[in-house]
Every structure is written in structure tokens, then in C-alpha cells.
Amino acid sequence: MNAVINKIDVLLGLQWGDEGKGKIVDYLTPGYRLVARFQGGPNAGHTLEFEGKKYVLHTIPSGIFHKDSVNVIGNGVVLDPCIFHKEIISTHIPLEIISKRLLISRKAHLILPSHKLLDAALEQSRGSAKIGSTLKGIGPAYTEKIARTGLRIGNIEQSDFEQRYQQLKNNHIRLAAAHGLDINDFKPDGLDFDAYEQKWFEGIGVIRSMSLVDSEVLVNSELRKGVSILAEGAQGSLLDIDFGSYPFVTSSNTVAAGACTGLGIAPSAIGEVFGIFKAYCTRVGSGPFPTELFDADGDAMRNEGNEFGSTTGRPRRCGWLDLPALKYAVMLNGVTKLIMTKADVLSIFENIKVCTAYRYNNTQIDYLPFDFDEGRLEPVYQSFPGWKKDLRLCDHESNLPEELKTFTRFVEEYVNVPVSIISTGPDRAHTIAR
Ligand code: GDP
Ligand code: IMO
Ligand code: MG
């Protein structure tokens, strides 16, 4: 019998990323044995706070701080060995312990230093149409994967690895030059290319010492044994390569279907889909954002919510919650449970707005049209009285202010999915299960 006897739960972002995935995965991890990343790479920045300390993870799954968890970097991920090595050090967990808690798919693709060079060259050549990429080499690494020329983690165990690396690097250098960027003018992490490359190979050495696995076989066999698994998404549904605001998207499928291809599991193996959203919206980089605020309210949200990128430090664009966009993301992912974060940030406002529809071409619509580029949609807002209360003083659903309960009910009814967790602050402890 080969039947799946357990399901894999998926947690993913429903907006433009940074919804608080890292915090919530860390909170949920005690309920799971295995936590697995299925797409994206070091463009992600997942923040965890507990016991007065703060950590930002980029490639390592957010279950890593729990001693009984096993964490898997799935085949759908793209991995930069240099960033990965630094990230291991930043956890302050000794390498021997990390090696026991972390498994890496042989089929995950490598981000080469020259992919970063290409990312910079392509972004530079886009001029004012730039995507606002994190410049971590994500687009070029996934391009290489789809072009069937990529190097995978498993290749580092083979004798022709360095030769294949050199060939790709030479191609990338030529291509970058054709886009106007010379390798000598490229300073990744402020270093010369050769110095960065040396650190990259040190990272390869660390990976060689770790457990490389056929993660699709492992995940399926654990599922058959009844082991509980949580798949951790990166980015958000509105950055999905197919369904996001193309071309202002990332280069992977961030939606629930990405967990199937990024871990090698069947659609029938998916259990709960936890969709996480902020009680407002943020976006880093370029692209349409219908409810974006350009006024003092937007600045207040950014300051109160500390909305600066976890990976790049860039200020995040801020705006009110966009319900038509949220409903679209819920549909794409088959979300079964919602998780709302950062409602505490809205405590500064007398009145809180949510977008319930858009005015578009002289009509009112409640969905995202194909051409929702900058300025084409005018949000229609509904106002709610603010809660004006420090939510961190609430330790139970029953203590939450009535105004917040009304707001939450409105969202639940609009998208027709219950909110199962309300996060009231960045710390693991600031979490209310309903
Ligand atoms: P991720 O990429 O989805 O993991 O999110 P990020 O870590 O990039 O950004 C979320 C930010 O909000 C981080 O700084 C978190 O520490 C913080 N955060 C998460 N949940 C909450 C919350 O409920 N309230 C507040 N104030 N901050 C939160
Ligand atoms: P987490 O997992 C927010 C955005 C970039 C840019 C676009 C493409 O922390 O939520 P890329 O580097 O993929 O070429 O950038 O996507 N972006 C993110 N925004 N959170 C992220 O990840 C993001 N990863 C990429 O800002 O607009
Ligand atoms: Mg983030």
C-alpha cells in the first residue's frame, strides 16, 4: 500500500510578502515534526523573536530553533551558499546541531555569484521599469533552472562541478557585459567578485559537510509514517510568477500549488492551508499597489509597524487592507484558515479603512483585473472605528477589543474563511489562537 496517511499543512503569505510567516511558523512548529521550505531563496527575510532575541532567516526554515524539529530545504528552493553559511552563523546554533536539524534537497538549485551579477545587470538595464528586485540572483537562478542549464546541490558531489561552474560563470559575465555591467564594476556585499566567489566556495564546503537528501522521497515516506509536516512559503501570493502583478513579481510559484512541485508531494496530500495577512498592506519594490498611502497615515503605519525590509532594509510601501486582493489570494490557495498579523500597529488610528471594491473604467468591481497597473484602480473604502488599545496586554481572545472583533468578523465574512490566529506583536508570545 502506498497511500498517504497524513496530510501536509501549508503556510503562505496572501499579500506582497512580509506578512509575518517566520514568526507564525516558529509559533506553530511545536505542533509539527518537520518544517519544509518549498520555493524562493534568500530574497526572503523571515523574522523570529523570542526570549528577547531577534533572528532573520533567509533560506533556513523557521522551525530551526526548536530542538525536536527537522527542517528541510526542498527542491523548489534556490540557495546561495554564501548567504546560507552566514545565516547558519547568525543563528548561534553550532554547525553539528544545525546539521542534525537541517536537510537539503539535492535537487535544489544553486544561486551562483554570477547570477547576482546578472540580476544587477538586468535590473540596471530596465531603467525606470525596474522590478525593485532584492538582487539576490533569484530571477537568473530560476531562469537557468527552466533553461535546463542550472547547477543543483547534488552536483557539488560530482567531479565536474567546478568545470560546469566556470562555464556558466563565463556565460553570465558575457551576458552581463552585453547589458552594460562589467564584472569589475560589480561589488557583491561590497567585495570584489573574486573575494565574494571565495566565500561562496567556502559555503559550498559547509554544504558538503551537511545532510543532502532526496527530499521528495523523505517527505513522502515521513507522511506515510504519519509524521506531521508544515510547508513554509516565502514571498506572497501577489508576487507569484503566474498570478502576481507581473512583471513586478518574483520568479517562483508562491501559491499553495508551489508546495507540490517544490517538495514533490501530491495535491491530495495537502491538508490545512494557513493564509497569513497583515491587517493592512505593505509592498517592497515596484509594481501596482491599489491601496498605497502617500500621506501621513502611510508614514505612521511604516513607523509604527517598523516596515523596513528584513532582507534589504528598504522602506516598505504601506496602505490599507485590500479585501478584493485578499479574496483573490484566498481563492488561488484554497485557504482553510486565516492568520492575521500586526493588528496592533493599527491601534494608532482613530478610524481604520479597508478596501472593499475598486472603481475601474467607470464601473465598480470587486476583483483584480488583468491590467491593474499603477493608478488604474481607485479603491472604495469602508471605515471602521479604531480599537486604540495596546493589544499586547490582551492574552486571550476574550480580552480583544470589540472594535477589533468587528473588523475581524468583517474580513472573515468578506473572504468566507475563519481567522484562527491573531498576532499582536513580533514576539512568539504575542499570539492569540482562537
Ligand atoms: P515574513 O517575511 O512574512 O516572515 O515577515 P518579515 O519578518 O519580513 O516581516 C514581518 C515583520 O513584522 C517582522 O519584523 C516581524 O518581527 C514583525 N511582526 C510579525 N508579526 C507581528 C505582529 O503581529 N505585530 C507586530 N507589531 N509585528 C509583527
Ligand atoms: P518574504 O519571504 C517582500 C519582492 C522584491 C521585488 C520582487 C522581486 O520575506 O515575504 P526578487 O528578489 O525575487 O527578484 O524580487 O519581489 N520580494 C519580496 N518582498 N518579501 C519577500 O519575501 C520578497 N521576496 C521578493 O522586493 O519587488
Ligand atoms: Mg520578509
GROMACS .gro file of C-alpha atoms and ligand atoms in nm:
model
  490
    1MET     CA    1   0.000   0.000   0.000
    2ASN     CA    2   0.134   0.337  -0.098
    3ALA     CA    3  -0.149   0.551   0.033
    4VAL     CA    4  -0.074   0.881   0.203
    5ILE     CA    5  -0.197   0.857   0.559
    6ASN     CA    6  -0.112   1.205   0.671
    7LYS     CA    7  -0.150   1.548   0.518
    8ILE     CA    8   0.098   1.827   0.487
    9ASP     CA    9  -0.017   2.167   0.608
   10VAL     CA   10   0.096   2.473   0.415
   11LEU     CA   11   0.151   2.823   0.550
   12LEU     CA   12   0.191   3.103   0.299
   13GLY     CA   13   0.163   3.479   0.252
   14LEU     CA   14  -0.151   3.623   0.095
   15GLN     CA   15  -0.018   3.970   0.011
   16TRP     CA   16   0.315   4.101  -0.119
   17GLY     CA   17   0.532   3.917   0.133
   18ASP     CA   18   0.645   4.008   0.487
   19GLU     CA   19   0.311   3.911   0.641
   20GLY     CA   20   0.486   3.755   0.941
   21LYS     CA   21   0.537   3.400   0.808
   22GLY     CA   22   0.859   3.343   1.003
   23LYS     CA   23   0.702   3.441   1.334
   24ILE     CA   24   0.398   3.220   1.285
   25VAL     CA   25   0.589   2.917   1.154
   26ASP     CA   26   0.808   2.938   1.465
   27TYR     CA   27   0.493   2.960   1.680
   28LEU     CA   28   0.333   2.658   1.508
   29THR     CA   29   0.647   2.441   1.494
   30PRO     CA   30   0.591   2.259   1.827
   31GLY     CA   31   0.284   2.103   1.659
   32TYR     CA   32   0.494   1.961   1.374
   33ARG     CA   33   0.792   1.729   1.344
   34LEU     CA   34   0.911   1.857   1.006
   35VAL     CA   35   0.915   2.209   0.858
   36ALA     CA   36   0.994   2.246   0.489
   37ARG     CA   37   1.061   2.543   0.261
   38PHE     CA   38   0.933   2.483  -0.092
   39GLN     CA   39   1.027   2.786  -0.303
   40GLY     CA   40   1.210   3.116  -0.313
   41GLY     CA   41   1.554   3.178  -0.178
   42PRO     CA   42   1.744   3.449   0.007
   43ASN     CA   43   1.509   3.715  -0.129
   44ALA     CA   44   1.301   3.604   0.170
   45GLY     CA   45   1.360   3.754   0.513
   46HIS     CA   46   1.163   3.576   0.786
   47THR     CA   47   1.188   3.737   1.129
   48LEU     CA   48   1.153   3.545   1.455
   49GLU     CA   49   1.157   3.694   1.802
   50PHE     CA   50   1.162   3.505   2.130
   51GLU     CA   51   1.334   3.532   2.469
   52GLY     CA   52   1.437   3.888   2.388
   53LYS     CA   53   1.631   3.789   2.077
   54LYS     CA   54   1.558   3.854   1.711
   55TYR     CA   55   1.667   3.639   1.416
   56VAL     CA   56   1.617   3.683   1.042
   57LEU     CA   57   1.616   3.369   0.829
   58HIS     CA   58   1.651   3.370   0.450
   59THR     CA   59   1.683   3.009   0.336
   60ILE     CA   60   1.665   2.804   0.654
   61PRO     CA   61   1.308   2.704   0.751
   62SER     CA   62   1.167   2.889   1.051
   63GLY     CA   63   1.138   2.573   1.263
   64ILE     CA   64   1.515   2.559   1.317
   65PHE     CA   65   1.513   2.696   1.673
   66HIS     CA   66   1.304   2.407   1.808
   67LYS     CA   67   1.526   2.122   1.917
   68ASP     CA   68   1.289   1.843   1.812
   69SER     CA   69   1.218   1.980   1.466
   70VAL     CA   70   1.362   1.858   1.138
   71ASN     CA   71   1.388   2.128   0.874
   72VAL     CA   72   1.401   2.063   0.502
   73ILE     CA   73   1.511   2.289   0.219
   74GLY     CA   74   1.307   2.150  -0.067
   75ASN     CA   75   1.387   2.109  -0.436
   76GLY     CA   76   1.188   2.421  -0.526
   77VAL     CA   77   1.425   2.649  -0.334
   78VAL     CA   78   1.722   2.834  -0.486
   79LEU     CA   79   2.015   2.852  -0.246
   80ASP     CA   80   2.311   3.088  -0.224
   81PRO     CA   81   2.588   2.905  -0.031
   82CYS     CA   82   2.750   3.229   0.081
   83ILE     CA   83   2.430   3.372   0.233
   84PHE     CA   84   2.340   3.029   0.370
   85HIS     CA   85   2.672   2.997   0.552
   86LYS     CA   86   2.633   3.345   0.707
   87GLU     CA   87   2.279   3.258   0.805
   88ILE     CA   88   2.390   2.944   0.988
   89ILE     CA   89   2.638   3.154   1.188
   90SER     CA   90   2.369   3.413   1.265
   91THR     CA   91   2.151   3.150   1.435
   92HIS     CA   92   2.423   3.090   1.701
   93ILE     CA   93   2.335   2.720   1.674
   94PRO     CA   94   2.653   2.509   1.642
   95LEU     CA   95   2.703   2.356   1.296
   96GLU     CA   96   2.690   2.000   1.436
   97ILE     CA   97   2.342   2.069   1.569
   98ILE     CA   98   2.227   2.252   1.255
   99SER     CA   99   2.347   1.951   1.055
  100LYS     CA  100   2.116   1.726   1.257
  101ARG     CA  101   1.815   1.957   1.229
  102LEU     CA  102   1.853   2.061   0.865
  103LEU     CA  103   1.834   1.855   0.546
  104ILE     CA  104   1.892   1.994   0.197
  105SER     CA  105   1.741   1.861  -0.122
  106ARG     CA  106   1.995   1.752  -0.383
  107LYS     CA  107   1.755   1.893  -0.640
  108ALA     CA  108   1.751   2.249  -0.502
  109HIS     CA  109   1.924   2.486  -0.744
  110LEU     CA  110   2.232   2.691  -0.667
  111ILE     CA  111   2.249   3.067  -0.699
  112LEU     CA  112   2.594   3.144  -0.841
  113PRO     CA  113   2.777   3.471  -0.770
  114SER     CA  114   2.741   3.543  -1.141
  115HIS     CA  115   2.360   3.509  -1.110
  116LYS     CA  116   2.379   3.807  -0.877
  117LEU     CA  117   2.590   3.989  -1.134
  118LEU     CA  118   2.325   3.915  -1.396
  119ASP     CA  119   2.043   4.023  -1.165
  120ALA     CA  120   2.216   4.359  -1.118
  121ALA     CA  121   2.284   4.394  -1.492
  122LEU     CA  122   1.925   4.314  -1.592
  123GLU     CA  123   1.776   4.541  -1.326
  124GLN     CA  124   2.008   4.825  -1.431
  125SER     CA  125   1.909   4.782  -1.795
  126ARG     CA  126   1.538   4.806  -1.708
  127GLY     CA  127   1.585   5.168  -1.604
  128SER     CA  128   1.265   5.322  -1.470
  129ALA     CA  129   1.078   4.993  -1.533
  130LYS     CA  130   1.290   4.816  -1.273
  131ILE     CA  131   1.126   4.544  -1.065
  132GLY     CA  132   1.287   4.650  -0.740
  133SER     CA  133   1.443   4.306  -0.703
  134THR     CA  134   1.630   4.217  -0.385
  135LEU     CA  135   1.922   4.148  -0.625
  136LYS     CA  136   1.994   3.812  -0.466
  137GLY     CA  137   2.016   3.640  -0.806
  138ILE     CA  138   1.671   3.482  -0.778
  139GLY     CA  139   1.545   3.563  -1.130
  140PRO     CA  140   1.863   3.446  -1.310
  141ALA     CA  141   1.886   3.126  -1.098
  142TYR     CA  142   1.527   3.026  -1.176
  143THR     CA  143   1.580   3.125  -1.542
  144GLU     CA  144   1.876   2.888  -1.551
  145LYS     CA  145   1.664   2.614  -1.393
  146ILE     CA  146   1.392   2.649  -1.655
  147ALA     CA  147   1.653   2.672  -1.933
  148ARG     CA  148   1.781   2.334  -1.806
  149THR     CA  149   2.136   2.457  -1.759
  150GLY     CA  150   2.135   2.508  -1.380
  151LEU     CA  151   2.362   2.358  -1.118
  152ARG     CA  152   2.196   2.178  -0.833
  153ILE     CA  153   2.305   2.096  -0.480
  154GLY     CA  154   2.362   1.733  -0.585
  155ASN     CA  155   2.615   1.848  -0.845
  156ILE     CA  156   2.857   1.963  -0.575
  157GLU     CA  157   2.924   1.596  -0.501
  158GLN     CA  158   3.035   1.536  -0.860
  159SER     CA  159   3.384   1.570  -1.006
  160ASP     CA  160   3.295   1.806  -1.291
  161PHE     CA  161   3.127   2.061  -1.060
  162GLU     CA  162   3.394   2.332  -1.082
  163GLN     CA  163   3.423   2.295  -1.459
  164ARG     CA  164   3.048   2.337  -1.500
  165TYR     CA  165   3.057   2.631  -1.261
  166GLN     CA  166   3.326   2.806  -1.469
  167GLN     CA  167   3.133   2.754  -1.792
  168LEU     CA  168   2.819   2.910  -1.651
  169LYS     CA  169   3.011   3.193  -1.490
  170ASN     CA  170   3.180   3.281  -1.821
  171ASN     CA  171   2.842   3.287  -1.996
  172HIS     CA  172   2.696   3.511  -1.727
  173ILE     CA  173   2.987   3.753  -1.743
  174ARG     CA  174   2.939   3.790  -2.119
  175LEU     CA  175   2.564   3.838  -2.082
  176ALA     CA  176   2.604   4.095  -1.805
  177ALA     CA  177   2.854   4.289  -2.016
  178ALA     CA  178   2.604   4.288  -2.304
  179HIS     CA  179   2.359   4.451  -2.063
  180GLY     CA  180   2.617   4.713  -1.970
  181LEU     CA  181   2.760   4.576  -1.645
  182ASP     CA  182   3.125   4.482  -1.629
  183ILE     CA  183   3.225   4.228  -1.365
  184ASN     CA  184   3.489   4.468  -1.228
  185ASP     CA  185   3.216   4.721  -1.151
  186PHE     CA  186   3.012   4.469  -0.954
  187LYS     CA  187   3.072   4.459  -0.577
  188PRO     CA  188   2.851   4.197  -0.409
  189ASP     CA  189   2.839   4.269  -0.034
  190GLY     CA  190   3.095   4.545  -0.103
  191LEU     CA  191   3.352   4.284  -0.208
  192ASP     CA  192   3.538   4.226  -0.533
  193PHE     CA  193   3.386   3.944  -0.732
  194ASP     CA  194   3.680   3.710  -0.664
  195ALA     CA  195   3.662   3.767  -0.289
  196TYR     CA  196   3.287   3.702  -0.291
  197GLU     CA  197   3.339   3.391  -0.501
  198GLN     CA  198   3.588   3.261  -0.246
  199LYS     CA  199   3.327   3.297   0.030
  200TRP     CA  200   3.075   3.126  -0.196
  201PHE     CA  201   3.306   2.823  -0.228
  202GLU     CA  202   3.355   2.822   0.150
  203GLY     CA  203   2.976   2.794   0.169
  204ILE     CA  204   2.987   2.503  -0.075
  205GLY     CA  205   3.234   2.335   0.162
  206VAL     CA  206   2.989   2.376   0.452
  207ILE     CA  207   2.704   2.232   0.244
  208ARG     CA  208   2.921   1.931   0.150
  209SER     CA  209   2.953   1.856   0.521
  210MET     CA  210   2.575   1.857   0.570
  211SER     CA  211   2.296   1.607   0.503
  212LEU     CA  212   2.199   1.615   0.138
  213VAL     CA  213   1.884   1.417   0.067
  214ASP     CA  214   1.628   1.326  -0.194
  215SER     CA  215   1.378   1.533  -0.004
  216GLU     CA  216   1.075   1.430  -0.211
  217VAL     CA  217   1.135   1.066  -0.108
  218LEU     CA  218   1.196   1.163   0.253
  219VAL     CA  219   0.890   1.387   0.281
  220ASN     CA  220   0.659   1.127   0.127
  221SER     CA  221   0.796   0.848   0.340
  222GLU     CA  222   0.754   1.060   0.656
  223LEU     CA  223   0.396   1.137   0.550
  224ARG     CA  224   0.324   0.767   0.516
  225LYS     CA  225   0.458   0.715   0.868
  226GLY     CA  226   0.211   0.974   0.993
  227VAL     CA  227   0.473   1.242   1.068
  228SER     CA  228   0.328   1.594   1.085
  229ILE     CA  229   0.472   1.835   0.828
  230LEU     CA  230   0.436   2.210   0.780
  231ALA     CA  231   0.538   2.364   0.448
  232GLU     CA  232   0.662   2.724   0.480
  233GLY     CA  233   0.605   2.958   0.189
  234ALA     CA  234   0.818   3.257   0.104
  235GLN     CA  235   0.711   3.587  -0.054
  236GLY     CA  236   0.335   3.622  -0.103
  237SER     CA  237   0.060   3.528  -0.348
  238LEU     CA  238   0.059   3.870  -0.514
  239LEU     CA  239   0.427   3.816  -0.602
  240ASP     CA  240   0.354   3.477  -0.766
  241ILE     CA  241   0.512   3.437  -1.111
  242ASP     CA  242   0.176   3.339  -1.267
  243PHE     CA  243  -0.082   3.523  -1.059
  244GLY     CA  244   0.104   3.822  -0.915
  245SER     CA  245   0.128   4.170  -1.062
  246TYR     CA  246   0.350   4.053  -1.349
  247PRO     CA  247   0.623   4.152  -1.430
  248PHE     CA  248   0.660   4.301  -1.080
  249VAL     CA  249   0.676   3.958  -0.920
  250THR     CA  250   0.931   3.706  -0.806
  251SER     CA  251   1.036   3.410  -1.020
  252SER     CA  252   0.864   3.122  -0.839
  253ASN     CA  253   0.516   2.993  -0.765
  254THR     CA  254   0.444   3.128  -0.420
  255VAL     CA  255   0.091   2.984  -0.410
  256ALA     CA  256  -0.006   2.652  -0.246
  257ALA     CA  257   0.048   2.462  -0.572
  258GLY     CA  258   0.417   2.553  -0.535
  259ALA     CA  259   0.434   2.326  -0.231
  260CYS     CA  260   0.353   2.029  -0.457
  261THR     CA  261   0.624   2.100  -0.713
  262GLY     CA  262   0.867   2.241  -0.458
  263LEU     CA  263   0.856   1.937  -0.231
  264GLY     CA  264   0.738   1.660  -0.460
  265ILE     CA  265   0.406   1.597  -0.288
  266ALA     CA  266   0.071   1.519  -0.444
  267PRO     CA  267  -0.210   1.779  -0.435
  268SER     CA  268  -0.416   1.521  -0.245
  269ALA     CA  269  -0.154   1.529   0.034
  270ILE     CA  270  -0.226   1.892   0.123
  271GLY     CA  271  -0.423   1.940   0.445
  272GLU     CA  272  -0.475   2.281   0.603
  273VAL     CA  273  -0.372   2.587   0.407
  274PHE     CA  274  -0.288   2.868   0.650
  275GLY     CA  275  -0.310   3.201   0.471
  276ILE     CA  276  -0.136   3.481   0.654
  277PHE     CA  277  -0.209   3.851   0.604
  278LYS     CA  278  -0.135   4.180   0.772
  279ALA     CA  279  -0.428   4.387   0.894
  280TYR     CA  280  -0.303   4.641   0.637
  281CYS     CA  281  -0.081   4.603   0.329
  282THR     CA  282   0.284   4.656   0.251
  283ARG     CA  283   0.496   4.611  -0.055
  284VAL     CA  284   0.872   4.647  -0.121
  285GLY     CA  285   0.996   4.715  -0.471
  286SER     CA  286   0.799   4.837  -0.772
  287GLY     CA  287   0.458   4.743  -0.906
  288PRO     CA  288   0.092   4.822  -0.856
  289PHE     CA  289  -0.046   4.866  -0.506
  290PRO     CA  290  -0.404   4.997  -0.525
  291THR     CA  291  -0.444   5.099  -0.159
  292GLU     CA  292  -0.099   5.253  -0.115
  293LEU     CA  293  -0.093   5.563   0.108
  294PHE     CA  294   0.131   5.854   0.022
  295ASP     CA  295   0.026   6.063   0.321
  296ALA     CA  296   0.092   6.090   0.694
  297ASP     CA  297  -0.116   5.776   0.759
  298GLY     CA  298   0.121   5.574   0.539
  299ASP     CA  299   0.422   5.718   0.722
  300ALA     CA  300   0.262   5.643   1.058
  301MET     CA  301   0.198   5.280   0.956
  302ARG     CA  302   0.561   5.243   0.842
  303ASN     CA  303   0.698   5.384   1.167
  304GLU     CA  304   0.462   5.202   1.400
  305GLY     CA  305   0.494   4.873   1.209
  306ASN     CA  306   0.871   4.911   1.163
  307GLU     CA  307   0.810   4.848   0.795
  308PHE     CA  308   1.163   4.824   0.664
  309GLY     CA  309   1.272   4.522   0.460
  310SER     CA  310   1.413   4.227   0.659
  311THR     CA  311   1.645   4.141   0.369
  312THR     CA  312   1.735   4.477   0.215
  313GLY     CA  313   1.638   4.734   0.481
  314ARG     CA  314   1.437   4.927   0.221
  315PRO     CA  315   1.134   5.119   0.349
  316ARG     CA  316   0.817   4.924   0.271
  317ARG     CA  317   0.530   5.098   0.093
  318CYS     CA  318   0.222   5.093   0.319
  319GLY     CA  319  -0.153   5.109   0.266
  320TRP     CA  320  -0.492   4.991   0.394
  321LEU     CA  321  -0.607   4.629   0.379
  322ASP     CA  322  -0.718   4.534   0.028
  323LEU     CA  323  -1.001   4.281   0.053
  324PRO     CA  324  -1.060   4.210  -0.319
  325ALA     CA  325  -0.688   4.126  -0.345
  326LEU     CA  326  -0.706   3.914  -0.028
  327LYS     CA  327  -1.009   3.726  -0.161
  328TYR     CA  328  -0.822   3.654  -0.485
  329ALA     CA  329  -0.528   3.511  -0.288
  330VAL     CA  330  -0.762   3.301  -0.072
  331MET     CA  331  -0.915   3.158  -0.390
  332LEU     CA  332  -0.579   3.075  -0.550
  333ASN     CA  333  -0.458   2.889  -0.243
  334GLY     CA  334  -0.773   2.722  -0.115
  335VAL     CA  335  -0.705   2.880   0.223
  336THR     CA  336  -0.876   2.692   0.506
  337LYS     CA  337  -0.758   2.911   0.797
  338LEU     CA  338  -0.657   3.274   0.806
  339ILE     CA  339  -0.390   3.422   1.031
  340MET     CA  340  -0.397   3.797   1.086
  341THR     CA  341  -0.083   3.980   1.196
  342LYS     CA  342   0.006   4.334   1.301
  343ALA     CA  343  -0.343   4.445   1.408
  344ASP     CA  344  -0.154   4.609   1.698
  345VAL     CA  345   0.005   4.851   1.451
  346LEU     CA  346  -0.340   4.990   1.364
  347SER     CA  347  -0.401   5.081   1.730
  348ILE     CA  348  -0.263   5.429   1.649
  349PHE     CA  349  -0.559   5.515   1.424
  350GLU     CA  350  -0.896   5.668   1.524
  351ASN     CA  351  -1.051   5.511   1.216
  352ILE     CA  352  -0.939   5.214   1.013
  353LYS     CA  353  -1.018   5.172   0.648
  354VAL     CA  354  -1.047   4.861   0.435
  355CYS     CA  355  -1.084   4.850   0.060
  356THR     CA  356  -1.394   4.653  -0.038
  357ALA     CA  357  -1.404   4.726  -0.414
  358TYR     CA  358  -1.235   4.930  -0.685
  359ARG     CA  359  -1.362   5.190  -0.928
  360TYR     CA  360  -1.229   5.088  -1.266
  361ASN     CA  361  -1.322   5.220  -1.612
  362ASN     CA  362  -1.630   5.396  -1.466
  363THR     CA  363  -1.766   5.083  -1.300
  364GLN     CA  364  -1.724   4.924  -0.959
  365ILE     CA  365  -1.558   4.582  -0.941
  366ASP     CA  366  -1.452   4.356  -0.655
  367TYR     CA  367  -1.177   4.159  -0.829
  368LEU     CA  368  -0.829   4.232  -0.961
  369PRO     CA  369  -0.847   4.294  -1.337
  370PHE     CA  370  -0.565   4.188  -1.575
  371ASP     CA  371  -0.433   4.543  -1.615
  372PHE     CA  372  -0.428   4.663  -1.258
  373ASP     CA  373  -0.117   4.868  -1.312
  374GLU     CA  374  -0.040   5.178  -1.115
  375GLY     CA  375  -0.327   5.422  -1.088
  376ARG     CA  376  -0.594   5.228  -1.282
  377LEU     CA  377  -0.788   5.119  -0.976
  378GLU     CA  378  -0.941   5.362  -0.733
  379PRO     CA  379  -1.014   5.187  -0.402
  380VAL     CA  380  -1.360   5.209  -0.246
  381TYR     CA  381  -1.317   5.213   0.131
  382GLN     CA  382  -1.529   5.120   0.427
  383SER     CA  383  -1.433   5.278   0.761
  384PHE     CA  384  -1.426   5.107   1.098
  385PRO     CA  385  -1.379   5.265   1.441
  386GLY     CA  386  -1.025   5.204   1.568
  387TRP     CA  387  -0.951   5.000   1.882
  388LYS     CA  388  -0.693   5.238   2.031
  389LYS     CA  389  -0.568   4.977   2.274
  390ASP     CA  390  -0.231   4.813   2.338
  391LEU     CA  391  -0.311   4.465   2.207
  392ARG     CA  392  -0.004   4.316   2.376
  393LEU     CA  393  -0.196   4.344   2.700
  394CYS     CA  394  -0.453   4.101   2.560
  395ASP     CA  395  -0.364   3.741   2.635
  396HIS     CA  396  -0.687   3.579   2.522
  397GLU     CA  397  -0.943   3.623   2.250
  398SER     CA  398  -1.198   3.735   2.508
  399ASN     CA  399  -0.982   4.038   2.602
  400LEU     CA  400  -0.959   4.167   2.247
  401PRO     CA  401  -1.138   4.498   2.193
  402GLU     CA  402  -1.488   4.478   2.041
  403GLU     CA  403  -1.379   4.707   1.755
  404LEU     CA  404  -1.109   4.456   1.655
  405LYS     CA  405  -1.357   4.168   1.676
  406THR     CA  406  -1.596   4.358   1.444
  407PHE     CA  407  -1.312   4.428   1.199
  408THR     CA  408  -1.204   4.063   1.205
  409ARG     CA  409  -1.560   3.938   1.151
  410PHE     CA  410  -1.595   4.168   0.851
  411VAL     CA  411  -1.280   4.023   0.692
  412GLU     CA  412  -1.392   3.666   0.765
  413GLU     CA  413  -1.729   3.727   0.606
  414TYR     CA  414  -1.579   3.901   0.302
  415VAL     CA  415  -1.343   3.615   0.218
  416ASN     CA  416  -1.552   3.341   0.379
  417VAL     CA  417  -1.269   3.184   0.581
  418PRO     CA  418  -1.223   3.199   0.961
  419VAL     CA  419  -0.932   3.377   1.128
  420SER     CA  420  -0.770   3.116   1.352
  421ILE     CA  421  -0.478   3.316   1.491
  422ILE     CA  422  -0.439   3.686   1.567
  423SER     CA  423  -0.082   3.807   1.613
  424THR     CA  424  -0.048   4.112   1.835
  425GLY     CA  425   0.327   4.175   1.830
  426PRO     CA  426   0.657   4.043   1.691
  427ASP     CA  427   0.737   3.808   1.978
  428ARG     CA  428   0.639   3.441   1.980
  429ALA     CA  429   0.439   3.519   2.295
  430HIS     CA  430   0.229   3.787   2.122
  431THR     CA  431   0.000   3.535   1.961
  432ILE     CA  432  -0.366   3.460   2.025
  433ALA     CA  433  -0.513   3.132   1.899
  434ARG     CA  434  -0.890   3.138   1.852
  435GDP     P1  435   0.787   3.732   0.673
  435GDP     O1  436   0.877   3.759   0.558
  435GDP     O2  437   0.646   3.702   0.629
  435GDP     O3  438   0.839   3.628   0.766
  435GDP     O4  439   0.777   3.869   0.753
  435GDP     P2  440   0.902   3.964   0.792
  435GDP     O5  441   0.975   3.902   0.902
  435GDP     O6  442   0.977   4.006   0.672
  435GDP     O7  443   0.824   4.093   0.839
  435GDP     C1  444   0.732   4.091   0.941
  435GDP     C2  445   0.778   4.190   1.050
  435GDP     O8  446   0.673   4.213   1.140
  435GDP     C3  447   0.892   4.136   1.132
  435GDP     O9  448   0.970   4.245   1.176
  435GDP     C4  449   0.821   4.069   1.249
  435GDP    O10  450   0.902   4.066   1.367
  435GDP     C5  451   0.707   4.163   1.269
  435GDP     N1  452   0.581   4.104   1.317
  435GDP     C6  453   0.528   3.982   1.292
  435GDP     N2  454   0.405   3.971   1.346
  435GDP     C7  455   0.380   4.090   1.406
  435GDP     C8  456   0.268   4.144   1.478
  435GDP    O11  457   0.165   4.081   1.494
  435GDP     N3  458   0.281   4.271   1.524
  435GDP     C9  459   0.393   4.346   1.504
  435GDP     N4  460   0.395   4.469   1.552
  435GDP     N5  461   0.499   4.298   1.439
  435GDP    C10  462   0.492   4.173   1.389
  436IMO     P1  463   0.941   3.723   0.228
  436IMO     O1  464   0.954   3.573   0.218
  436IMO     C1  465   0.868   4.101   0.030
  436IMO     C2  466   0.993   4.135  -0.387
  436IMO     C3  467   1.107   4.230  -0.418
  436IMO     C4  468   1.072   4.272  -0.558
  436IMO     C5  469   1.015   4.143  -0.618
  436IMO     C6  470   1.116   4.060  -0.695
  436IMO     O2  471   1.031   3.784   0.328
  436IMO     O3  472   0.799   3.764   0.241
  436IMO     P2  473   1.331   3.917  -0.637
  436IMO     O4  474   1.442   3.940  -0.540
  436IMO     O5  475   1.251   3.795  -0.610
  436IMO     O6  476   1.379   3.928  -0.779
  436IMO     O7  477   1.232   4.044  -0.616
  436IMO     O8  478   0.968   4.067  -0.509
  436IMO     N1  479   1.024   4.033  -0.286
  436IMO     C7  480   0.976   4.037  -0.160
  436IMO     N2  481   0.901   4.129  -0.098
  436IMO     N3  482   0.903   3.988   0.093
  436IMO     C8  483   0.975   3.893   0.031
  436IMO     O9  484   0.999   3.773   0.086
  436IMO     C9  485   1.018   3.917  -0.101
  436IMO     N4  486   1.093   3.847  -0.190
  436IMO    C10  487   1.094   3.919  -0.302
  436IMO    O10  488   1.108   4.338  -0.328
  436IMO    O11  489   0.968   4.366  -0.556
  437MG      MG  490   1.008   3.905   0.491
   0.00000   0.00000   0.00000
